[in-house]
Structure formats: C-alpha cells, structure tokens
Coordinates of C-alpha atoms and ligand atoms in Angstrom, one line a residue:
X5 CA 0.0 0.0 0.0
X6 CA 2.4 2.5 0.9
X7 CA 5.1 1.5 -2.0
X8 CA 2.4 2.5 -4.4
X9 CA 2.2 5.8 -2.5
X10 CA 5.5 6.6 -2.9
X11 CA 5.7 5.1 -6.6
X12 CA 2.8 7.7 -7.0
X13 CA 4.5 10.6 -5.1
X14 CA 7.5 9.6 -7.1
X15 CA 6.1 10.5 -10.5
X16 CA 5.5 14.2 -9.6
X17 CA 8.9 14.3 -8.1
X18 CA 11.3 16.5 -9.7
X19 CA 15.1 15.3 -8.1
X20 CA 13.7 11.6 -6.3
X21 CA 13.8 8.9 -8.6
X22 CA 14.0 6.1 -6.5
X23 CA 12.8 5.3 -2.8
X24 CA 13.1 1.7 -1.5
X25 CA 12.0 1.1 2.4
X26 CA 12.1 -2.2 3.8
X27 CA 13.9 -4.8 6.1
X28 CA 17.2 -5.7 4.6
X29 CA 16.3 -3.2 1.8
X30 CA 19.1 -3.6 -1.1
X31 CA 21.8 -1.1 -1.4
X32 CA 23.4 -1.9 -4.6
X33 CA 20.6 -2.9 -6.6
X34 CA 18.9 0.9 -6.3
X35 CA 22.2 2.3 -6.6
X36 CA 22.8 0.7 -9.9
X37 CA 19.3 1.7 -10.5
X38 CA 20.3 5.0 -10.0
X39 CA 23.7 5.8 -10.6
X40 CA 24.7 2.3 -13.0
X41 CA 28.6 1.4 -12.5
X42 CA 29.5 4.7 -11.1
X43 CA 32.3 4.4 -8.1
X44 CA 30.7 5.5 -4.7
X45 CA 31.8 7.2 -1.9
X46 CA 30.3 6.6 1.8
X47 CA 29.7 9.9 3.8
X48 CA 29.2 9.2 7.5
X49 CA 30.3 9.9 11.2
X50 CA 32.1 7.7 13.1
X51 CA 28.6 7.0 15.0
X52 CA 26.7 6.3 11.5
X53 CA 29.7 4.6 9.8
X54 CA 29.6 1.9 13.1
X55 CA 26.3 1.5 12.6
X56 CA 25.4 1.3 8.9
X57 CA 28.3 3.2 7.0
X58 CA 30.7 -0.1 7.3
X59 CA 27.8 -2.7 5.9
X60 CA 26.7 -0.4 3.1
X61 CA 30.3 0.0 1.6
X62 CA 30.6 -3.7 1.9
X63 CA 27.7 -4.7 0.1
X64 CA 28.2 -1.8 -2.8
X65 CA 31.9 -3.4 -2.9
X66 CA 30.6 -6.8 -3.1
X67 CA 28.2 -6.0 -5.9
X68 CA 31.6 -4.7 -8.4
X69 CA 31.7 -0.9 -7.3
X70 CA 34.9 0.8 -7.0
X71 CA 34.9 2.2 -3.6
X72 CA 36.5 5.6 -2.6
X73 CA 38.1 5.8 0.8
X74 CA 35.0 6.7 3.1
X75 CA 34.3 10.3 4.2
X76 CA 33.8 10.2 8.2
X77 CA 33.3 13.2 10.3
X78 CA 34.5 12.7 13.9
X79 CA 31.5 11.9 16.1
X80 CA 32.6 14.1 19.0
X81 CA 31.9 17.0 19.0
X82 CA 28.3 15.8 17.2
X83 CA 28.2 16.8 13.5
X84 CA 27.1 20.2 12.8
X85 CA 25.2 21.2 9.7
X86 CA 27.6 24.5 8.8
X87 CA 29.6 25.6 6.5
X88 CA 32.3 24.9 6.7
X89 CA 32.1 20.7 6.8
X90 CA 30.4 21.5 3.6
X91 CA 33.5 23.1 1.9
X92 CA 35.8 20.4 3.5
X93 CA 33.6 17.4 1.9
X94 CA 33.1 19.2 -1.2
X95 CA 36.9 19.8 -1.4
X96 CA 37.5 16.0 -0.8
X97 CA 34.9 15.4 -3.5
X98 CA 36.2 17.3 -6.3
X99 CA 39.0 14.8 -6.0
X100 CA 37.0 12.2 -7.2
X101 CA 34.0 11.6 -9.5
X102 CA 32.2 9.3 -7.2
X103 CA 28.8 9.4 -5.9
X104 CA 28.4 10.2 -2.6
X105 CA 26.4 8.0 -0.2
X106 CA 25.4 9.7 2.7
X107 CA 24.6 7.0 5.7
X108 CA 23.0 9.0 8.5
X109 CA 19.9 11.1 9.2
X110 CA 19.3 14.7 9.5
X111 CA 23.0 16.7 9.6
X112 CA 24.3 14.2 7.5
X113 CA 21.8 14.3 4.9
X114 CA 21.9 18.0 4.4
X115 CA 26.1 18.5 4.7
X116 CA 26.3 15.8 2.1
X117 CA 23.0 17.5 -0.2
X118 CA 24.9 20.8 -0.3
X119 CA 28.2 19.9 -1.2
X120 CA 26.9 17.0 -3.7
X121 CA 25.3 20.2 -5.5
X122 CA 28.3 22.6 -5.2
X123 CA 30.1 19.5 -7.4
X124 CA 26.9 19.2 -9.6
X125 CA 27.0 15.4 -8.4
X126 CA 23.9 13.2 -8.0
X127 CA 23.7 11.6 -4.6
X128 CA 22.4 8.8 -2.2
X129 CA 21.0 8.6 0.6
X130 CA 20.6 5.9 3.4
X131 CA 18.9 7.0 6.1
X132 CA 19.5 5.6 9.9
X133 CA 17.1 7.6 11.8
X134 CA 13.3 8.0 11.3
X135 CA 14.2 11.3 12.9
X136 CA 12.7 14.2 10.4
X137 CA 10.8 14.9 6.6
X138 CA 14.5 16.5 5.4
X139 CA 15.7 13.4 3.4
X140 CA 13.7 14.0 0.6
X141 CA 13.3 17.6 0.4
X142 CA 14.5 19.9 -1.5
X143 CA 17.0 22.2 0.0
X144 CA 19.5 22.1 3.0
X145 CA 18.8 23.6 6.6
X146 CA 22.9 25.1 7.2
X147 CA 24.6 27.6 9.2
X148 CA 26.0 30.0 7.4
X149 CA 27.5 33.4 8.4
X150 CA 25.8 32.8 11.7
X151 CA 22.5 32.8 10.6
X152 CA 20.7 29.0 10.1
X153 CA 19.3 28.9 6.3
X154 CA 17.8 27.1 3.9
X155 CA 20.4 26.8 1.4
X156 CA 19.3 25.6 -2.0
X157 CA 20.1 22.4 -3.7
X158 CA 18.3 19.3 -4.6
X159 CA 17.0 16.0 -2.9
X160 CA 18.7 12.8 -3.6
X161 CA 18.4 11.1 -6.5
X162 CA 17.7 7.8 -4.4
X163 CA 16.6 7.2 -0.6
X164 CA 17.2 3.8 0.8
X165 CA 15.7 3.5 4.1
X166 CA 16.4 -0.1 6.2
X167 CA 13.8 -0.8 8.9
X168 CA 15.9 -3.5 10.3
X169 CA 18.3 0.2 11.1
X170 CA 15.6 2.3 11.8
X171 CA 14.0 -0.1 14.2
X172 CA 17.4 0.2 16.1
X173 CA 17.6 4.0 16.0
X174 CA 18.4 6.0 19.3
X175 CA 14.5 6.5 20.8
X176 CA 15.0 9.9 20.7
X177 CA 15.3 10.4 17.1
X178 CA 12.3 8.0 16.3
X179 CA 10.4 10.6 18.9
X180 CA 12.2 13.6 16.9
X181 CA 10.5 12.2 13.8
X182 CA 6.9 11.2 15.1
X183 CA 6.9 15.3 16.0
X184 CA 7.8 16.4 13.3
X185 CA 4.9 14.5 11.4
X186 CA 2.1 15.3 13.6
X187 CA 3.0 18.7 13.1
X188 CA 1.5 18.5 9.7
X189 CA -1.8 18.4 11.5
X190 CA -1.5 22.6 12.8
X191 CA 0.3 23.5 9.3
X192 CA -2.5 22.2 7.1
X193 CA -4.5 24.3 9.3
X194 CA -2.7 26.9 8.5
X195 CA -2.5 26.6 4.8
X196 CA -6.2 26.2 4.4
X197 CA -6.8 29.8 6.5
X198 CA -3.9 31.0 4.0
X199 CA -6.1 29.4 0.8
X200 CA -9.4 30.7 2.0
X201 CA -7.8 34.7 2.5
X202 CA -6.2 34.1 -1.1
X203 CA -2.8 34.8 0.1
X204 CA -1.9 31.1 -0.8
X205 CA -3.8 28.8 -2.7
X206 CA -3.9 24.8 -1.8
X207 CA -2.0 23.1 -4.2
X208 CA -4.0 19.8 -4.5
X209 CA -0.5 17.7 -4.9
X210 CA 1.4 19.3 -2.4
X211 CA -1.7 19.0 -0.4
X212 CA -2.5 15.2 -0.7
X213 CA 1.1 13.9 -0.3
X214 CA 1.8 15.2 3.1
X215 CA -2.3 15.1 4.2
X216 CA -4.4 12.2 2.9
X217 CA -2.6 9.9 5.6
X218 CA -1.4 11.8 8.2
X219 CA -4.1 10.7 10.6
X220 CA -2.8 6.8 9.7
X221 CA 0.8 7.4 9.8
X222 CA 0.5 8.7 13.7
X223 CA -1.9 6.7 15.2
X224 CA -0.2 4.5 17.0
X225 CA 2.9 6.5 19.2
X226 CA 2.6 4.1 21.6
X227 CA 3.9 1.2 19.3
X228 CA 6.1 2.8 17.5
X229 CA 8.0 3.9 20.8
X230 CA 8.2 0.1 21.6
X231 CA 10.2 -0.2 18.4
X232 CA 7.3 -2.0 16.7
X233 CA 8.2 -2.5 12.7
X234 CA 4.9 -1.8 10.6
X235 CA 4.3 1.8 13.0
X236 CA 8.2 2.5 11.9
X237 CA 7.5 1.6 8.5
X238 CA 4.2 4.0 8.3
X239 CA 6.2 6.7 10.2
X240 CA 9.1 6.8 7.4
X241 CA 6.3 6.6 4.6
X242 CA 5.2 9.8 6.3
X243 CA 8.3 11.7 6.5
X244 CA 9.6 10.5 3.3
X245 CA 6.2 11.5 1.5
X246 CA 6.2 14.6 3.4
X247 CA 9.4 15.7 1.7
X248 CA 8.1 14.8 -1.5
X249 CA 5.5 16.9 -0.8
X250 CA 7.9 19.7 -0.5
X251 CA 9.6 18.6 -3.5
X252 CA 7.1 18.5 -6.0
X253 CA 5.9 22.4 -4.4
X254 CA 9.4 23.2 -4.5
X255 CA 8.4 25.1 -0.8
X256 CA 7.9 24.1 2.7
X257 CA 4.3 25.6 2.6
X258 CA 3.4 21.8 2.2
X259 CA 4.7 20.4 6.0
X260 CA 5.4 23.6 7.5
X261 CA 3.2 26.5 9.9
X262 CA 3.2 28.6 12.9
X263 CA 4.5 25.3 14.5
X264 CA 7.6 25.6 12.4
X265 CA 7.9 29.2 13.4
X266 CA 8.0 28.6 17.1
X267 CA 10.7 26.1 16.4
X268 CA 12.9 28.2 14.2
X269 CA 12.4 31.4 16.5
X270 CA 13.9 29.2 19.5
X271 CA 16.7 28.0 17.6
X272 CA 17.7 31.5 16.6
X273 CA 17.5 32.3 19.7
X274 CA 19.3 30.1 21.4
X275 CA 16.1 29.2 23.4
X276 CA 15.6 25.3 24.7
X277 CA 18.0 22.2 25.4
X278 CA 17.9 18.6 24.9
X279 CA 16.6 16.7 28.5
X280 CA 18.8 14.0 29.1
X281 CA 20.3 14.1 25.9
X282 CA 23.7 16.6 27.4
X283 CA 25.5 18.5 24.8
X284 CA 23.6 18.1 22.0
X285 CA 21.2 20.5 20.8
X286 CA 17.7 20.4 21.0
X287 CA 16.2 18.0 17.9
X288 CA 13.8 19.8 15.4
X289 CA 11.0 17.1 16.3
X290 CA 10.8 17.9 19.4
X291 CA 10.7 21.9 19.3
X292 CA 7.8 21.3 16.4
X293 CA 6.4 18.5 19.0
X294 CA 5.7 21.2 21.5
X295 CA 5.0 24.1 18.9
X296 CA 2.2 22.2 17.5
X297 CA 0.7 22.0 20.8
X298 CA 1.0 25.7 21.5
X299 CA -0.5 26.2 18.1
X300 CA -3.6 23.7 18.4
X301 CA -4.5 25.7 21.8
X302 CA -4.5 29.1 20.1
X303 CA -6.4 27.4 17.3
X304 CA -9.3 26.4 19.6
X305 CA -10.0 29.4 21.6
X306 CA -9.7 31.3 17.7
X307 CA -12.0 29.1 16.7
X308 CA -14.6 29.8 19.5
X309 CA -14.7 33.0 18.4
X310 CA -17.0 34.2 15.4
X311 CA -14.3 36.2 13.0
X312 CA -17.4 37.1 10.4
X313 CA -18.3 39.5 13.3
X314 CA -15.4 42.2 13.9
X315 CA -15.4 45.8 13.9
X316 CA -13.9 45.5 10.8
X317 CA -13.5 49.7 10.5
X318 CA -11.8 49.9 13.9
X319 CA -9.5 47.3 13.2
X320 CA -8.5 49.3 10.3
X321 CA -8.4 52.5 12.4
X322 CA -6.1 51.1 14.5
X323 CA -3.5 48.8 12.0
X324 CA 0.1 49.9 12.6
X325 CA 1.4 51.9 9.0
X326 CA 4.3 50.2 7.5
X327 CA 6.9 52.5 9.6
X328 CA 5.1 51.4 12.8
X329 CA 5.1 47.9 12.1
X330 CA 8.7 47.9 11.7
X331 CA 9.7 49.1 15.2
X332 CA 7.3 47.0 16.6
X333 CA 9.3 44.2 15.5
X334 CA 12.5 45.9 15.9
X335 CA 11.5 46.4 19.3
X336 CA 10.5 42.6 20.0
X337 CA 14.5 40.8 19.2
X338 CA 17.5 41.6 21.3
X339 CA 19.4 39.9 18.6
X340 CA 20.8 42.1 15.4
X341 CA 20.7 39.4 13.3
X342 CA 17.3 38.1 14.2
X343 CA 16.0 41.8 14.1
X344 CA 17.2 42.3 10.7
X345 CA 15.8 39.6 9.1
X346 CA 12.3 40.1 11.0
X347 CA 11.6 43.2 9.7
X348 CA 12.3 42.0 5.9
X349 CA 10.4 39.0 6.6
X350 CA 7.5 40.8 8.7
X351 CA 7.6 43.9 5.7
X352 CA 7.4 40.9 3.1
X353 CA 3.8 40.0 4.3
X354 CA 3.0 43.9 4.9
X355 CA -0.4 44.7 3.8
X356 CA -2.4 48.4 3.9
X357 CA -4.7 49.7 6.2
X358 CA -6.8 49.2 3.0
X359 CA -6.0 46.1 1.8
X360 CA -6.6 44.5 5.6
X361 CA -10.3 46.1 5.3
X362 CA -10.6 44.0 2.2
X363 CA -9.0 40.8 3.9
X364 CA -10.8 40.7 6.8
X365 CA -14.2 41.5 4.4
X366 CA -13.0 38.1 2.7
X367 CA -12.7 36.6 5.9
X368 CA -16.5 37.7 6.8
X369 CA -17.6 35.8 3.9
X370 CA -15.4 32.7 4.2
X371 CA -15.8 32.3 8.1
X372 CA -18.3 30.2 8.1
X373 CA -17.1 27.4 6.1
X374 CA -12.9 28.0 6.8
X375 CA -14.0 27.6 10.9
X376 CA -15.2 24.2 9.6
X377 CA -12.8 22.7 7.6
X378 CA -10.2 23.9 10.2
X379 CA -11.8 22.5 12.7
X380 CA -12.0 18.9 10.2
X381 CA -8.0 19.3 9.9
X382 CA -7.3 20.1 13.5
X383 CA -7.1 17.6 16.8
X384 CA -7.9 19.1 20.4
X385 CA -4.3 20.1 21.9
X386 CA -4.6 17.7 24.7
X387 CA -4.9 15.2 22.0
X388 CA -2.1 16.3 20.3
X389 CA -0.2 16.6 23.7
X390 CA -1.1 12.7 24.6
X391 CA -0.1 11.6 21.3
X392 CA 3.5 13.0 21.7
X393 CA 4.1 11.6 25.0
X394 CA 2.6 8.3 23.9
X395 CA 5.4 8.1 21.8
X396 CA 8.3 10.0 24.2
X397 CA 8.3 13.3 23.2
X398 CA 8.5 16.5 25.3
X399 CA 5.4 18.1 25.5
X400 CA 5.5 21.7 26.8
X401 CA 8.2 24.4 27.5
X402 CA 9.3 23.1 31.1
X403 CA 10.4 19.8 29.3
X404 CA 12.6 21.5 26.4
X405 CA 14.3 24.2 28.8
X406 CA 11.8 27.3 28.3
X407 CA 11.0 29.8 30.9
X408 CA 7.4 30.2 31.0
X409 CA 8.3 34.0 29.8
X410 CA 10.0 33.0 26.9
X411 CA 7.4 30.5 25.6
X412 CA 4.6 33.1 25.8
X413 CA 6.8 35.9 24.1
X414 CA 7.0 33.3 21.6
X415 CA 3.3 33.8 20.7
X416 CA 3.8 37.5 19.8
X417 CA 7.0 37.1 18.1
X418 CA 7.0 33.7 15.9
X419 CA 4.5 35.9 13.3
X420 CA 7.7 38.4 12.5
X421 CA 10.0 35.9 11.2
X422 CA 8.5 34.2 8.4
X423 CA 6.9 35.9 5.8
X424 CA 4.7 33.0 5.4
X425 CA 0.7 33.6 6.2
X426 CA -0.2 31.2 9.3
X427 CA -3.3 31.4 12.1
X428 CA -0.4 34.3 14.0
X429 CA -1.2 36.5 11.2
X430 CA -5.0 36.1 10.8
X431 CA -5.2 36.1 14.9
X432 CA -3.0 39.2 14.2
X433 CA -5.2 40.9 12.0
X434 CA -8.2 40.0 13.8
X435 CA -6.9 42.2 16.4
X436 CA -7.5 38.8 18.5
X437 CA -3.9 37.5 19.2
X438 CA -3.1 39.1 22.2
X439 CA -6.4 38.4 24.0
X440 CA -6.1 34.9 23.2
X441 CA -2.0 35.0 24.5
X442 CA -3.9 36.2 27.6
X443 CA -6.4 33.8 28.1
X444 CA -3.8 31.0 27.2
X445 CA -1.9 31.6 30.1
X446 CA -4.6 32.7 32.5
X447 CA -4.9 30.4 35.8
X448 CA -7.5 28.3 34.0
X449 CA -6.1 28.5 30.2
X450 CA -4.3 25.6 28.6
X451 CA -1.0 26.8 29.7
X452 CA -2.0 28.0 33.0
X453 CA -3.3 24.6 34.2
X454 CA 0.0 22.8 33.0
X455 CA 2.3 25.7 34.7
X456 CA 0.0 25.0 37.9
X457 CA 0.2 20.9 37.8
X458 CA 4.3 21.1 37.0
X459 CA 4.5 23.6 40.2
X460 CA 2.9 21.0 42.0
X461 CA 5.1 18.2 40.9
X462 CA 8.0 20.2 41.4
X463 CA 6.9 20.7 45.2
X464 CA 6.2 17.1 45.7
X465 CA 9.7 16.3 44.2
X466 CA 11.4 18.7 46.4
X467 CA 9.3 17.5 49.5
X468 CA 10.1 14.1 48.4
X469 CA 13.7 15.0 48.1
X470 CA 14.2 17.1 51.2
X471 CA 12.2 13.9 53.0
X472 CA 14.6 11.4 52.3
X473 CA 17.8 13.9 52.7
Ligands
ZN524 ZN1 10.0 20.0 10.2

C-alpha cells in the first residue's frame, strides 16, 4: 500500500527517482538503478559509519563498485550542519568523480546534499534515523554566516531506508521524527486559512502527499515507541512522503506553519535544550512537537470565536502603517541578526490599512465554512499533547528548557519571522492574538493549568527529596 504511494508521489517528483523502504532493503541494486557502474563514496560519522556506513560499503563493494576511501566526520563533537564541513567534503569530492552515499539522518543528509550540489553530483542517501521529513526535500537547513538557512540544492536522487536500522535507531530520534509529522496536523491548518484569505492557494498535490494519511501514519505512538516495525514503516512513509510533498511544491508551505515558526524562532534564539540528551542541541522534532501544541491551543480558543463578526472599521483604524510595524518588530528581538531579518520578513507580508479592510471582508464571507474545515483538519491540543508523550516526546516548555516567559513571548513574536501567512497572522489581523496570548496563560487556560500541575510536581519532588535527605 504504501510503496504505491510513494511510486505515486515519485512521479511528480522532480530530483527523487528512486525510494526503497524495507527490512534488509538492497543497497546496490537501487544504486545501480540509479547511478549504473559509477564508483561511490560513503559519507558518515564515526557514530553512522559503526552503525550502517561499514555494511553499506561492503555490500556496494561486493556487488563490483569501486569504492573511494569513506568520508567520516568525527563523532565528538556531534556533527554540525555549517559551513564549513560543507566546503571540507566538497573539497574532498572534487578529487574524485564518485557518488556520494550519505549513511546517517538529518545533519548528515543535508552536509552531504549541499556539497553533492556545489560539485553538480547526483547523490544517495541511506537513512539511519526516522528522525525528520528533510531526506527527501528539497533544500538544506545550514549555518552560514551565523545565521541557520535554507540553502538551496536538490533532494537525492535515491533514498534507501532499512527498517531493520531504523528499528534500532536512538529512541529519541524516532520521537524527533513522530513530531515532526504530527506537526503536519497545525500547518495544514494553517495553509487552508492562507487558501481561504487568497494569500496562498492549496495546491491539491502538495496538499495530498503530506495530508491524505497523516491521521494513519501517527496513530499509534505508543507502538512505535516500543520499536514495533509496521508503526516505523508507516512513520518513514510519512516523513519521506512529506518531503516529497515539499519537492514537487518546491516550498515548505506543504509540512510547515506557525508550528515551524516557534521552532525556528527558538533556535535562533538560542532558546531550549535537549533533557537527558547533554550537549547536544535540542532536535527539530521535538521543538515542532511542542510548537504544535501551543499552536492547536491558540487554534481552539480562535475558533470559538466568530471572526465574520469584527469591527472590521476599527481594526482598520487602528493597524500599525508600514513604519510602525517595523519598530514593533525591531523592538521585540534583542538579537541584530534576528531583528534584521524580522523586519524584511515581517515587511514581506505587509499589507495596507486598505487592503486589511478588504481581507478581513473576505474573511467575513469565508468564516463560516474555513471555521469548519479547520476545525476537520485540527485535533484538540490535549490530543495532540497525549499523542507526543505516547510516543516520548517532550510536551511543553518546562520539558525543552523554556521559561514560561519566553514560551509566551513566543506567541507574539513567531509571526515576524516568516513571511509566510499562518493562524499568527489572521489572529493578528483579527486584532485577537493578544487576548487569546492572555487567556492561554490565564490560571484556568491551557497553559495556565499545565504551569500549575508542573508547580505541583516540582513541590512534591522537592518534599520528596528534602524527606529522604
Ligand atoms: Zn520539520
């Protein structure tokens, strides 16, 4: 069932010919498919080469390829998608014609996607971690200049993904993954509010790949936690069909929202560590993980509200000019950096005092029938929030190393860094966004019950503590 997905996904692909998951799947038969008698090259870290890098080479070697010297990036300190590892692979590359196979997840994928490109080389990619929907998407997420950026390049050519590895994955990363798929439930939301204002239409593609199945490919956290193979299996469909999704929109408008906004704000920021996990930064799963529950809360108590009934004049009155806007965002980051590229991003999505009278008019008409086709697309927070820690992911800002402070800031200032329409902009223009903030974080909000019960288990622990002391 799924293969034909993907065999179906595959045709409107642009860069992803081939993607074979399965138990034992086999390395050099898709890599002949792909790349025919071409030499390879393995691309791992000393972590991935252990655990996959060493058996892929000797199969590929096996099978008649000519085998480069592997390319392995220490494992301590963890891999790093910047730069400069970029230039050093790509410099090792132009030495050679072969085709790089990339053996890891995430940081691996994207160091050896970048470089690959920069030598106009096809590449591979065997994945080791149901950990994110970046294998086959288009474009790599890089530090450059200190800023974290998408940098542009395409998706590999082939995606081999072994369930007998993924199965055997760090828990953590399988959680990291499961995260960043249910996050797809907030961001559809999102895209259909951005189709019903016209500022995005739905592309029905795009649309279908990453949505048709979401609600099968998460449905059992539980299992998939315990390593079972068939929930691992539907949770790399969803991640792999996710990036296709991207791919054949050639944007992240297809898996990404408000969730995504939180998640990048925090990492620019510096914001939120790993529990447990020492040293290594915070996974992108889990900051969409608890980003999509923030977003699902604000979504309900928007949705209790009738938006065909504002004062659509004294919204208008009131709407911040386009010099206004921009030290209102100015004034919201402490970081140069992050400032600057908030008030391009926030100026991007700029609209008149004039054009908002018009949107929110639209919005008066469309209420109706948008309120329920979000309400179709979305799950209750708490839902959301079981489902994550069903299948061990953090679940609000205590867990991930927030202050309460900083995770209701977030609220107010996800909206200025993307210039992409999500529910922070039409709660924005609704004039409703801080009202809602408010009642979010009230003593009997969403947030304001959870802050309550984690004081009370943080008393309990230190009376339990200072009892047996
Ligand atoms: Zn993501």
């Amino acid at each position: 069932m799924g293969e034909r997905r993907i065999e179906a996904a595959l045709r409107q692909a642009t860069d992803t010919q081939n993607v074979n998951i399965a138990a034992g799947a086999s390395v050099p038969g898709v890599f002949r498919e792909g790349f025919g008698d071409s030499p390879a090259v393995v691309v791992a870290d000393e972590n991935t080469f252990e655990v996959a890098g060493k058996e892929v080479r000797r199969r590929l070697e096996r099978a008649g390829h000519t085998m480069i010297e592997p390319y392995v990036f220490p494992a301590e300190p963890p891999l790093y998608a910047e730069y400069s590892n970029i230039e050093k692979l790509r410099d090792s590359m132009r030495e050679h014609g072969a085709i790089p196979v990339a053996v890891g997840s995430g940081t691996i994928n994207d160091i050896v996607k970048r470089s690959a490109h920069e030598c106009e080389r096809p590449y591979m990619c065997f994945a080791t971690a149901a950990s994110m929907d970046g294998y086959t998407a288009f474009g790599a997420s890089i530090e450059k200049d200190g800023l974290k950026q998408t940098l542009s390049c395409p998706a590999p050519r082939v995606v081999v993904a072994d369930l007998e590895v993924l199965k055997h994955a760090p828990g953590h990363m399988t959680a990291s993954g499961y995260a960043d798929l249910l996050g797809k439930v907030t961001s559809g939301a999102d895209w259909l509010i951005a189709d019903a204002l016209e500022v995005e239409k739905i592309d029905p593609t795009g649309w279908s790949l990453v949505q048709d199945h979401l609600r099968g490919w998460t449905d059992s956290p539980a299992e998939l936690r315990a390593g079972d193979q068939e929930s691992t299996q539907r949770l790399m469909e969803g991640l792999i069909l996710s990036g296709l999704g991207m791919q054949s929109y050639q944007s992240s408008r297809t898996a990404s929202g408000a969730e995504h906004q939180f998640s990048h704000l925090w990492e620019m920021e510096g914001l939120g560590h790993g529990e447990g996990h020492e040293g290594t930064p915070l996974s992108h799963g889990f900051k969409v993980g608890v980003a999509s529950v923030a977003i699902a809360a604000l979504y309900e108590l928007i949705l209790e509200r009738d938006l065909g009934d504002l004062d659509i004049e004294a919204l208008c009155d009131s709407w911040p000019t386009r010099e206004e806007m921009e030290r209102s965002v100015r004034a919201q980051h402490t970081s140069l950096d992050l400032e600057r590229g908030a008030v391009e991003q926030t100026l991007a999505k700029y609209i008149s005092a004039g054009e908002l009278a018009q949107r929110l008019e639209l919005l008066r008409d469309v209420w109706p029938g948008l309120r329920e086709k979000v309400r179709v697309q979305l799950m209750p927070a708490e839902q959301i929030s079981k489902m994550l820690q069903a299948a061990g992911c953090p679940t609000g800002p205590v867990e991930i190393g927030l202050l309460w402070e900083d995770f209701e800031a977030t609220y107010l200032r996800a909206r200025t860094i993307r210039k992409r329409y999500a529910v922070l902009d039409l709660a924005f223009e609704a004039g409703i966004l801080e009202e809602c903030v408010d009642e979010l974080f009230a003593p009997g909000g969403f947030w304001g019950r959870a802050a309550a019960s984690h004081a009370r288990a943080d008393e309990a622990g230190s009376f339990r503590r200072s009892d047996e002391a």
